Structure formats: C-alpha cells, structure tokens
PDB file of C-alpha atoms and ligand atoms in Angstrom:
ATOM      1  CA  MET A  24      85.543  78.761  52.485  1.00 74.00           C
ATOM      2  CA  LYS A  25      85.725  77.833  56.232  1.00 91.00           C
ATOM      3  CA  LYS A  26      85.266  74.338  56.524  1.00 97.00           C
ATOM      4  CA  ILE A  27      85.886  71.612  58.746  1.00 98.00           C
ATOM      5  CA  TYR A  28      84.963  67.936  58.049  1.00 98.00           C
ATOM      6  CA  MET A  29      83.605  65.237  61.389  1.00 98.00           C
ATOM      7  CA  VAL A  30      84.880  62.298  59.659  1.00 97.00           C
ATOM      8  CA  GLY A  31      84.080  58.793  60.680  1.00 97.00           C
ATOM      9  CA  LEU A  32      87.089  56.581  60.007  1.00 96.00           C
ATOM     10  CA  GLY A  33      84.882  53.435  60.686  1.00 96.00           C
ATOM     11  CA  PRO A  34      86.330  50.548  63.014  1.00 95.00           C
ATOM     12  CA  GLY A  35      90.060  50.698  62.099  1.00 91.00           C
ATOM     13  CA  LYS A  36      91.136  48.944  59.036  1.00 90.00           C
ATOM     14  CA  ARG A  37      91.349  51.141  55.675  1.00 90.00           C
ATOM     15  CA  GLU A  38      88.893  49.155  53.725  1.00 92.00           C
ATOM     16  CA  ALA A  39      86.044  49.733  56.499  1.00 94.00           C
ATOM     17  CA  MET A  40      85.967  54.116  55.974  1.00 95.00           C
ATOM     18  CA  THR A  41      83.354  55.342  53.349  1.00 97.00           C
ATOM     19  CA  TYR A  42      84.964  57.121  50.101  1.00 97.00           C
ATOM     20  CA  GLU A  43      83.601  60.465  51.251  1.00 97.00           C
ATOM     21  CA  ALA A  44      85.765  59.734  54.302  1.00 97.00           C
ATOM     22  CA  VAL A  45      88.985  59.288  52.308  1.00 96.00           C
ATOM     23  CA  ASN A  46      88.187  61.992  50.170  1.00 97.00           C
ATOM     24  CA  ALA A  47      86.968  64.623  52.886  1.00 97.00           C
ATOM     25  CA  ILE A  48      90.727  63.641  54.470  1.00 96.00           C
ATOM     26  CA  ARG A  49      92.642  64.126  50.553  1.00 96.00           C
ATOM     27  CA  GLU A  50      90.965  67.736  50.633  1.00 96.00           C
ATOM     28  CA  SER A  51      91.866  68.673  53.904  1.00 97.00           C
ATOM     29  CA  ASP A  52      95.087  70.637  54.351  1.00 96.00           C
ATOM     30  CA  VAL A  53      95.178  69.845  58.280  1.00 96.00           C
ATOM     31  CA  ILE A  54      94.137  66.565  60.224  1.00 95.00           C
ATOM     32  CA  VAL A  55      93.197  66.993  63.844  1.00 94.00           C
ATOM     33  CA  GLY A  56      92.524  63.818  66.122  1.00 90.00           C
ATOM     34  CA  TYR A  57      93.251  61.704  69.122  1.00 86.00           C
ATOM     35  CA  ASP A  58      97.310  60.742  67.823  1.00 82.00           C
ATOM     36  CA  PHE A  59      95.955  56.541  67.595  1.00 83.00           C
ATOM     37  CA  TYR A  60      93.689  57.800  64.856  1.00 84.00           C
ATOM     38  CA  VAL A  61      96.192  59.945  63.016  1.00 85.00           C
ATOM     39  CA  LYS A  62      98.520  57.057  63.112  1.00 84.00           C
ATOM     40  CA  LEU A  63      95.018  54.961  61.810  1.00 82.00           C
ATOM     41  CA  ILE A  64      95.002  57.032  58.283  1.00 88.00           C
ATOM     42  CA  GLY A  65      98.356  56.545  57.935  1.00 83.00           C
ATOM     43  CA  ASP A  66      99.793  57.682  54.272  1.00 87.00           C
ATOM     44  CA  LEU A  67      96.644  59.582  53.919  1.00 91.00           C
ATOM     45  CA  ALA A  68      98.342  62.129  56.205  1.00 89.00           C
ATOM     46  CA  ALA A  69     100.708  62.522  54.109  1.00 89.00           C
ATOM     47  CA  GLY A  70     101.885  65.706  53.463  1.00 89.00           C
ATOM     48  CA  LYS A  71      99.454  67.553  55.223  1.00 93.00           C
ATOM     49  CA  GLU A  72      99.122  69.801  58.791  1.00 93.00           C
ATOM     50  CA  VAL A  73      99.061  67.370  62.010  1.00 92.00           C
ATOM     51  CA  PHE A  74      97.380  68.207  65.107  1.00 89.00           C
ATOM     52  CA  SER A  75      96.869  65.443  67.351  1.00 85.00           C
ATOM     53  CA  THR A  76      96.921  64.953  71.041  1.00 75.00           C
ATOM     54  CA  PRO A  77      96.568  61.728  73.653  1.00 71.00           C
ATOM     55  CA  MET A  78      92.905  61.381  75.081  1.00 66.00           C
ATOM     56  CA  LYS A  79      91.228  63.607  77.281  1.00 68.00           C
ATOM     57  CA  ARG A  80      91.744  67.013  75.332  1.00 80.00           C
ATOM     58  CA  GLU A  81      88.651  67.020  73.427  1.00 84.00           C
ATOM     59  CA  LEU A  82      87.695  70.678  74.201  1.00 89.00           C
ATOM     60  CA  GLU A  83      91.588  71.739  73.116  1.00 88.00           C
ATOM     61  CA  ARG A  84      91.461  69.751  69.772  1.00 90.00           C
ATOM     62  CA  CYS A  85      88.003  71.516  69.064  1.00 94.00           C
ATOM     63  CA  ARG A  86      89.088  74.906  69.787  1.00 94.00           C
ATOM     64  CA  GLU A  87      92.129  74.448  67.613  1.00 94.00           C
ATOM     65  CA  ALA A  88      90.179  72.895  64.944  1.00 96.00           C
ATOM     66  CA  LEU A  89      87.902  75.843  65.118  1.00 97.00           C
ATOM     67  CA  GLU A  90      91.205  78.364  64.765  1.00 96.00           C
ATOM     68  CA  PHE A  91      92.720  76.449  61.498  1.00 96.00           C
ATOM     69  CA  ALA A  92      89.135  76.607  59.700  1.00 97.00           C
ATOM     70  CA  LEU A  93      89.205  80.313  60.539  1.00 97.00           C
ATOM     71  CA  GLN A  94      92.253  80.898  59.278  1.00 96.00           C
ATOM     72  CA  GLY A  95      90.697  79.440  55.451  1.00 96.00           C
ATOM     73  CA  LYS A  96      92.180  75.895  56.224  1.00 97.00           C
ATOM     74  CA  THR A  97      90.168  72.867  55.085  1.00 97.00           C
ATOM     75  CA  VAL A  98      90.105  70.706  58.347  1.00 98.00           C
ATOM     76  CA  ALA A  99      89.471  66.614  59.019  1.00 97.00           C
ATOM     77  CA  PHE A 100      88.553  66.336  62.188  1.00 96.00           C
ATOM     78  CA  VAL A 101      89.187  61.953  62.607  1.00 95.00           C
ATOM     79  CA  CYS A 102      87.377  60.155  64.775  1.00 94.00           C
ATOM     80  CA  SER A 103      86.488  56.637  64.682  1.00 95.00           C
ATOM     81  CA  GLY A 104      83.339  54.429  63.802  1.00 97.00           C
ATOM     82  CA  ASP A 105      80.963  57.421  63.461  1.00 98.00           C
ATOM     83  CA  ALA A 106      82.010  60.993  64.650  1.00 97.00           C
ATOM     84  CA  GLY A 107      78.208  61.288  65.828  1.00 97.00           C
ATOM     85  CA  VAL A 108      77.751  58.376  67.998  1.00 98.00           C
ATOM     86  CA  TYR A 109      79.988  58.998  71.231  1.00 96.00           C
ATOM     87  CA  GLY A 110      82.137  61.016  69.431  1.00 94.00           C
ATOM     88  CA  MET A 111      83.240  64.987  68.650  1.00 95.00           C
ATOM     89  CA  ALA A 112      80.768  65.900  65.948  1.00 97.00           C
ATOM     90  CA  GLY A 113      78.092  67.324  68.868  1.00 97.00           C
ATOM     91  CA  ILE A 114      81.192  69.136  71.012  1.00 96.00           C
ATOM     92  CA  MET A 115      82.725  70.594  67.592  1.00 97.00           C
ATOM     93  CA  MET A 116      79.358  71.657  66.750  1.00 97.00           C
ATOM     94  CA  GLU A 117      79.062  73.300  70.399  1.00 97.00           C
ATOM     95  CA  VAL A 118      82.346  75.141  70.221  1.00 97.00           C
ATOM     96  CA  ALA A 119      81.905  76.602  67.055  1.00 97.00           C
ATOM     97  CA  ALA A 120      78.736  77.968  67.788  1.00 97.00           C
ATOM     98  CA  GLY A 121      79.538  81.309  67.629  1.00 97.00           C
ATOM     99  CA  HIS A 122      80.958  81.282  63.686  1.00 97.00           C
ATOM    100  CA  PRO A 123      78.052  80.073  61.577  1.00 96.00           C
ATOM    101  CA  GLU A 124      80.385  81.228  58.485  1.00 96.00           C
ATOM    102  CA  VAL A 125      82.327  78.000  59.485  1.00 97.00           C
ATOM    103  CA  GLU A 126      80.905  75.159  58.059  1.00 97.00           C
ATOM    104  CA  ILE A 127      80.890  71.685  59.390  1.00 98.00           C
ATOM    105  CA  GLU A 128      80.119  68.443  57.882  1.00 98.00           C
ATOM    106  CA  VAL A 129      79.342  65.232  59.453  1.00 98.00           C
ATOM    107  CA  VAL A 130      81.025  62.217  57.200  1.00 98.00           C
ATOM    108  CA  CYS A 131      79.393  59.531  58.848  1.00 98.00           C
ATOM    109  CA  GLY A 132      81.371  56.175  59.546  1.00 98.00           C
ATOM    110  CA  VAL A 133      80.371  53.074  60.772  1.00 98.00           C
ATOM    111  CA  THR A 134      80.046  52.648  64.185  1.00 98.00           C
ATOM    112  CA  ALA A 135      81.615  49.814  66.300  1.00 98.00           C
ATOM    113  CA  ALA A 136      77.488  48.203  67.149  1.00 98.00           C
ATOM    114  CA  CYS A 137      77.631  47.362  63.202  1.00 98.00           C
ATOM    115  CA  SER A 138      80.730  46.518  62.661  1.00 98.00           C
ATOM    116  CA  ALA A 139      80.832  44.464  66.137  1.00 98.00           C
ATOM    117  CA  ALA A 140      77.546  42.624  64.988  1.00 98.00           C
ATOM    118  CA  GLY A 141      79.015  42.042  61.251  1.00 98.00           C
ATOM    119  CA  VAL A 142      81.744  40.456  62.789  1.00 98.00           C
ATOM    120  CA  MET A 143      79.482  38.221  65.347  1.00 98.00           C
ATOM    121  CA  GLY A 144      76.762  37.572  62.580  1.00 98.00           C
ATOM    122  CA  ALA A 145      73.149  39.797  62.545  1.00 98.00           C
ATOM    123  CA  PRO A 146      71.954  40.315  66.276  1.00 98.00           C
ATOM    124  CA  LEU A 147      70.889  44.280  65.371  1.00 98.00           C
ATOM    125  CA  ILE A 148      68.494  43.136  63.385  1.00 96.00           C
ATOM    126  CA  HIS A 149      65.377  44.141  65.592  1.00 95.00           C
ATOM    127  CA  ASP A 150      64.911  46.696  67.599  1.00 97.00           C
ATOM    128  CA  PHE A 151      68.017  47.346  69.978  1.00 98.00           C
ATOM    129  CA  ALA A 152      69.766  50.095  72.492  1.00 98.00           C
ATOM    130  CA  VAL A 153      73.000  51.183  72.594  1.00 98.00           C
ATOM    131  CA  ILE A 154      74.300  52.268  75.922  1.00 98.00           C
ATOM    132  CA  SER A 155      78.035  53.506  77.223  1.00 98.00           C
ATOM    133  CA  LEU A 156      78.888  52.140  80.418  1.00 97.00           C
ATOM    134  CA  SER A 157      80.860  55.142  80.781  1.00 95.00           C
ATOM    135  CA  ASP A 158      80.593  57.449  83.813  1.00 93.00           C
ATOM    136  CA  LEU A 159      82.984  60.063  82.732  1.00 90.00           C
ATOM    137  CA  LEU A 160      80.360  62.187  81.827  1.00 90.00           C
ATOM    138  CA  THR A 161      76.592  60.398  82.351  1.00 94.00           C
ATOM    139  CA  PRO A 162      76.220  59.901  86.101  1.00 96.00           C
ATOM    140  CA  TRP A 163      75.721  56.075  86.970  1.00 96.00           C
ATOM    141  CA  GLU A 164      72.496  56.015  88.249  1.00 97.00           C
ATOM    142  CA  LYS A 165      71.346  57.023  84.821  1.00 98.00           C
ATOM    143  CA  ILE A 166      72.956  54.197  83.091  1.00 98.00           C
ATOM    144  CA  GLU A 167      71.921  51.869  85.618  1.00 98.00           C
ATOM    145  CA  LYS A 168      67.983  53.069  84.851  1.00 98.00           C
ATOM    146  CA  ARG A 169      69.155  53.261  81.320  1.00 98.00           C
ATOM    147  CA  LEU A 170      69.853  50.020  81.583  1.00 98.00           C
ATOM    148  CA  ASP A 171      67.424  48.906  83.694  1.00 98.00           C
ATOM    149  CA  PHE A 172      64.685  50.154  81.134  1.00 98.00           C
ATOM    150  CA  ALA A 173      65.760  48.872  78.692  1.00 98.00           C
ATOM    151  CA  ALA A 174      66.468  45.020  79.233  1.00 98.00           C
ATOM    152  CA  LYS A 175      62.746  45.564  80.780  1.00 98.00           C
ATOM    153  CA  ALA A 176      61.434  46.353  76.908  1.00 98.00           C
ATOM    154  CA  ASP A 177      63.595  43.756  75.522  1.00 98.00           C
ATOM    155  CA  PHE A 178      65.586  45.318  73.346  1.00 98.00           C
ATOM    156  CA  VAL A 179      68.763  44.081  71.987  1.00 98.00           C
ATOM    157  CA  ILE A 180      71.340  45.918  73.860  1.00 98.00           C
ATOM    158  CA  CYS A 181      74.575  47.167  72.022  1.00 98.00           C
ATOM    159  CA  LEU A 182      77.751  48.485  74.879  1.00 98.00           C
ATOM    160  CA  TYR A 183      80.091  50.717  74.290  1.00 98.00           C
ATOM    161  CA  ASN A 184      82.924  51.523  76.827  1.00 96.00           C
ATOM    162  CA  PRO A 185      82.491  48.477  78.767  1.00 96.00           C
ATOM    163  CA  TYR A 186      85.544  48.952  80.835  1.00 92.00           C
ATOM    164  CA  SER A 187      86.775  51.979  82.390  1.00 83.00           C
ATOM    165  CA  LYS A 188      90.672  51.841  84.319  1.00 82.00           C
ATOM    166  CA  LYS A 189      88.801  53.996  87.442  1.00 80.00           C
ATOM    167  CA  ARG A 190      85.719  51.469  88.102  1.00 77.00           C
ATOM    168  CA  THR A 191      86.461  47.844  86.877  1.00 84.00           C
ATOM    169  CA  GLY A 192      82.854  46.326  88.399  1.00 92.00           C
ATOM    170  CA  HIS A 193      81.140  48.589  85.752  1.00 95.00           C
ATOM    171  CA  LEU A 194      80.228  45.311  83.228  1.00 97.00           C
ATOM    172  CA  ALA A 195      79.668  43.167  85.921  1.00 97.00           C
ATOM    173  CA  ARG A 196      77.392  45.276  87.336  1.00 97.00           C
ATOM    174  CA  ALA A 197      75.614  46.361  84.150  1.00 98.00           C
ATOM    175  CA  CYS A 198      74.724  42.264  83.740  1.00 98.00           C
ATOM    176  CA  GLN A 199      73.269  42.051  87.176  1.00 98.00           C
ATOM    177  CA  ILE A 200      71.064  44.762  86.383  1.00 98.00           C
ATOM    178  CA  MET A 201      70.313  43.364  82.433  1.00 98.00           C
ATOM    179  CA  LEU A 202      69.952  40.510  84.512  1.00 98.00           C
ATOM    180  CA  LYS A 203      66.660  41.054  86.852  1.00 98.00           C
ATOM    181  CA  SER A 204      64.468  41.088  83.626  1.00 97.00           C
ATOM    182  CA  LYS A 205      66.697  38.533  81.056  1.00 98.00           C
ATOM    183  CA  SER A 206      67.421  35.420  81.515  1.00 98.00           C
ATOM    184  CA  ALA A 207      70.413  34.098  82.120  1.00 98.00           C
ATOM    185  CA  ASP A 208      71.318  31.647  79.097  1.00 98.00           C
ATOM    186  CA  THR A 209      69.818  35.684  76.671  1.00 98.00           C
ATOM    187  CA  LYS A 210      73.218  35.029  73.648  1.00 98.00           C
ATOM    188  CA  CYS A 211      75.822  37.790  74.036  1.00 98.00           C
ATOM    189  CA  GLY A 212      78.872  38.337  72.764  1.00 98.00           C
ATOM    190  CA  TYR A 213      81.772  40.400  72.326  1.00 98.00           C
ATOM    191  CA  VAL A 214      83.972  41.852  69.628  1.00 98.00           C
ATOM    192  CA  LYS A 215      87.827  43.171  70.709  1.00 98.00           C
ATOM    193  CA  ASN A 216      89.500  45.018  68.444  1.00 97.00           C
ATOM    194  CA  ILE A 217      87.319  44.975  65.226  1.00 97.00           C
ATOM    195  CA  GLY A 218      89.390  46.318  62.077  1.00 95.00           C
ATOM    196  CA  ARG A 219      92.676  46.230  63.825  1.00 93.00           C
ATOM    197  CA  GLU A 220      95.848  43.538  64.795  1.00 93.00           C
ATOM    198  CA  GLY A 221      93.949  41.162  67.290  1.00 96.00           C
ATOM    199  CA  GLU A 222      90.746  41.026  66.369  1.00 97.00           C
ATOM    200  CA  CYS A 223      88.527  38.303  67.982  1.00 98.00           C
ATOM    201  CA  HIS A 224      85.317  37.663  69.122  1.00 98.00           C
ATOM    202  CA  VAL A 225      82.962  35.298  71.767  1.00 98.00           C
ATOM    203  CA  LEU A 226      80.180  34.520  71.930  1.00 98.00           C
ATOM    204  CA  CYS A 227      78.661  33.621  75.783  1.00 98.00           C
ATOM    205  CA  THR A 228      75.482  33.484  77.377  1.00 98.00           C
ATOM    206  CA  LEU A 229      74.912  36.771  79.922  1.00 98.00           C
ATOM    207  CA  GLU A 230      75.440  34.848  82.895  1.00 98.00           C
ATOM    208  CA  GLU A 231      78.893  34.539  81.611  1.00 98.00           C
ATOM    209  CA  LEU A 232      79.416  38.003  80.613  1.00 98.00           C
ATOM    210  CA  ARG A 233      78.940  39.291  83.497  1.00 97.00           C
ATOM    211  CA  ASP A 234      82.639  37.756  84.532  1.00 95.00           C
ATOM    212  CA  GLN A 235      84.206  38.524  81.769  1.00 95.00           C
ATOM    213  CA  LYS A 236      87.680  40.964  81.639  1.00 92.00           C
ATOM    214  CA  LEU A 237      86.869  43.354  78.900  1.00 95.00           C
ATOM    215  CA  ASP A 238      89.173  46.105  77.734  1.00 93.00           C
ATOM    216  CA  MET A 239      88.228  49.115  76.206  1.00 93.00           C
ATOM    217  CA  PHE A 240      88.827  48.557  73.093  1.00 95.00           C
ATOM    218  CA  THR A 241      85.770  45.738  72.819  1.00 98.00           C
ATOM    219  CA  THR A 242      81.988  46.224  71.998  1.00 98.00           C
ATOM    220  CA  VAL A 243      79.627  43.710  73.575  1.00 98.00           C
ATOM    221  CA  ILE A 244      75.811  42.624  72.154  1.00 98.00           C
ATOM    222  CA  VAL A 245      73.487  41.355  74.518  1.00 98.00           C
ATOM    223  CA  GLY A 246      70.600  39.570  72.496  1.00 98.00           C
ATOM    224  CA  ASN A 247      67.003  39.954  73.245  1.00 98.00           C
ATOM    225  CA  SER A 248      64.447  36.948  74.066  1.00 98.00           C
ATOM    226  CA  GLU A 249      65.182  35.576  71.002  1.00 97.00           C
ATOM    227  CA  THR A 250      68.703  36.198  69.812  1.00 98.00           C
ATOM    228  CA  VAL A 251      69.904  32.164  69.261  1.00 98.00           C
ATOM    229  CA  VAL A 252      73.235  30.815  67.793  1.00 98.00           C
ATOM    230  CA  LEU A 253      73.074  29.659  64.344  1.00 98.00           C
ATOM    231  CA  ASN A 254      76.423  27.765  62.682  1.00 98.00           C
ATOM    232  CA  GLY A 255      78.585  29.807  65.850  1.00 98.00           C
ATOM    233  CA  ARG A 256      76.819  33.231  64.836  1.00 98.00           C
ATOM    234  CA  LEU A 257      75.001  35.492  66.984  1.00 98.00           C
ATOM    235  CA  VAL A 258      71.265  35.913  65.186  1.00 98.00           C
ATOM    236  CA  THR A 259      67.829  37.804  66.344  1.00 98.00           C
ATOM    237  CA  PRO A 260      65.531  36.525  64.449  1.00 96.00           C
ATOM    238  CA  ARG A 261      63.478  39.061  62.662  1.00 90.00           C
ATOM    239  CA  GLY A 262      60.172  37.562  62.157  1.00 81.00           C
ATOM    240  CA  TYR A 263      59.856  36.335  58.837  1.00 80.00           C
ATOM    241  CA  GLN A 264      59.250  33.253  59.329  1.00 79.00           C
ATOM    242  CA  ASN A 265      56.332  32.889  61.618  1.00 77.00           C
ATOM    243  CA  LYS A 266      54.120  35.466  59.213  1.00 70.00           C
TER     244      LYS A 266
HETATM  245  N1  LIG B 262      82.946  57.142  67.649  1.00 51.92           N
HETATM  246  C1  LIG B 262      82.980  55.517  67.808  1.00 51.92           C
HETATM  247  C2  LIG B 262      82.993  55.353  69.902  1.00 51.92           C
HETATM  248  C3  LIG B 262      83.478  55.876  70.607  1.00 51.92           C
HETATM  249  S1  LIG B 262      83.358  55.493  72.238  1.00 51.92           S
HETATM  250  C4  LIG B 262      81.705  54.330  67.254  1.00 51.92           C
HETATM  251  O1  LIG B 262      80.779  55.331  66.513  1.00 51.92           O
HETATM  252  O2  LIG B 262      82.189  53.126  67.065  1.00 51.92           O
HETATM  253  C5  LIG B 262      84.344  54.330  72.563  1.00 51.92           C
HETATM  254  C6  LIG B 262      83.970  52.698  72.451  1.00 51.92           C
HETATM  255  O3  LIG B 262      83.809  52.685  71.337  1.00 51.92           O
HETATM  256  C7  LIG B 262      85.106  51.904  73.005  1.00 51.92           C
HETATM  257  O4  LIG B 262      84.874  51.398  74.299  1.00 51.92           O
HETATM  258  C8  LIG B 262      84.569  50.532  72.331  1.00 51.92           C
HETATM  259  O5  LIG B 262      83.376  49.966  73.055  1.00 51.92           O
HETATM  260  C9  LIG B 262      83.821  51.018  70.950  1.00 51.92           C
HETATM  261  N2  LIG B 262      84.917  50.641  69.877  1.00 51.92           N
HETATM  262  C10 LIG B 262      85.308  51.536  68.965  1.00 51.92           C
HETATM  263  N3  LIG B 262      85.808  51.090  68.421  1.00 51.92           N
HETATM  264  C11 LIG B 262      86.137  50.035  68.418  1.00 51.92           C
HETATM  265  C12 LIG B 262      87.410  48.724  67.794  1.00 51.92           C
HETATM  266  N4  LIG B 262      87.758  49.013  66.605  1.00 51.92           N
HETATM  267  N5  LIG B 262      86.736  47.323  68.324  1.00 51.92           N
HETATM  268  C13 LIG B 262      85.853  47.485  69.610  1.00 51.92           C
HETATM  269  N6  LIG B 262      85.450  48.313  69.884  1.00 51.92           N
HETATM  270  C14 LIG B 262      85.149  49.405  69.470  1.00 51.92           C
END
C-alpha cells in the first residue's frame, strides 16, 4: 500500500502528541519534515530513513514524500501543531493529485491556538477567528481586511506568525487596525515556545500588545469585548451565568 501520514505533532512536548501520531510514526518507514520537527520526535525516528530539509523547501519535501510512497514505503510527514492548520496537508494533496493510488491520511494534532489558549486560561470559549500575519503567501492588504472585519464582528482573534524578519511592523499594524473597533484595554495574551524549552506567557491589553517585540515561536490571543482576567487567567465567558 502507498501511504503518507500527515502527522501533526502538537506544540512540541511528547505528552502533547496524540497516540495516533505516535502510532503513525512507529508504523512508517520514512520520516519527512522540517529538520527542527524531526529533532522534536527524537528517538521515535530511530532506525528510520529521514528526509529533512531546512525551512522554505516545502515543495521539495512534498515531492520527496510522494517519491517514497510510490516506492511502496509508508511515510510520516511531520508538522508542528496540526498538519491541516497552516501546515503541509493541503500542499501534499495538491502535489499528489495525479496519484490517487497514494493514500494520504491526516493525523490531527493540537494546534497552537488550542495549546496557547490552554496555557493562558480559556479565551477561545466563544466564536473566534484565526489569522496569520505572514504575508509570504497572502497579500498584506487581505490580511488587514480580515483583521478589520474580525475585530468589527467582535471575534476573539488568535494570531499566528506575529513576526517575520522581513517586515517587523506587522504586529503593531495589526493592533492598530483592531484598535479601530476593539477598545484599548481589550484583554490579550501571548505564549512563546509552547510545550518547548523556554515556554512563557504574558497577559496584557491590546494597547500594550501593540508595542511588544515577539518572535516567530509565539501565538497571540486578542480577547473579545467580554474577555476578562480571572486569577491571572484569560477567560472569555460563554454566557452561562447570564441565562
Ligand atoms: N501547523 C501549526 C502552525 C504553523 S504556522 C499549528 O497547527 O500549530 C507557525 C506559527 O504557529 C508560529 O509563528 C506561531 O505563531 C505558531 N506556533 C506553532 N508552534 C508554536 C509553539 N510551540 N509555541 C508558540 N507558537 C507556536
């Protein structure tokens, strides 16, 4: 059988991986992925063929994974978080579109929005929007529009990729846009290195968030108009107590 597992590893620590992810890796002959993630799975990759590349070689990794599968090898293509959330599951299916005999199974993982929310409290309890600030594949104008509309609709907003080396003003600009319709003291927070060495989080207001210097291993959550801080935790009320 020709098979590729698109495996979401979760945020980083082994305990946050699903049993299904561990089993898919165990069952595979080849591990494909960005070298940082291959390192994360450590001994699970022992004795297996590994094809890892630095960042930005996504297409090459997919073509290679397809080649291995066509040779009859079972492949685990590893991604952080969930492979279907800003991950490689989609592009893998596009690359393999001409090969219906290759089965592609998505093994879901805990995406950064959920693990960040868990570290900070329960901020995603109600409707939320997830927006990436990376303009590598999406025009910045479109990102601005999404931020604007999500803020106007009073969504809790989770931001991925809050920092990029090329354009350092993204987060400040994003906050500026959200500040048009969200109040300056909107409760927010961010978590760095979830489930990895150096994990830390900060709660702040939207106005304070605007001036933060974050890195690419950070996930940000901007509350809605009802989000509060309770005992140091970021909480969006679901509304049960108003019924
Ligand atoms: N597929 C991944 C997302 C990849 S996009 C997932 O489902 O989580 C990369 C962005 O995800 C980062 O810029 C950051 O915003 C977020 N992210 C991924 N892993 C993270 C971690 N361990 N700690 C904090 N943020 C993380």
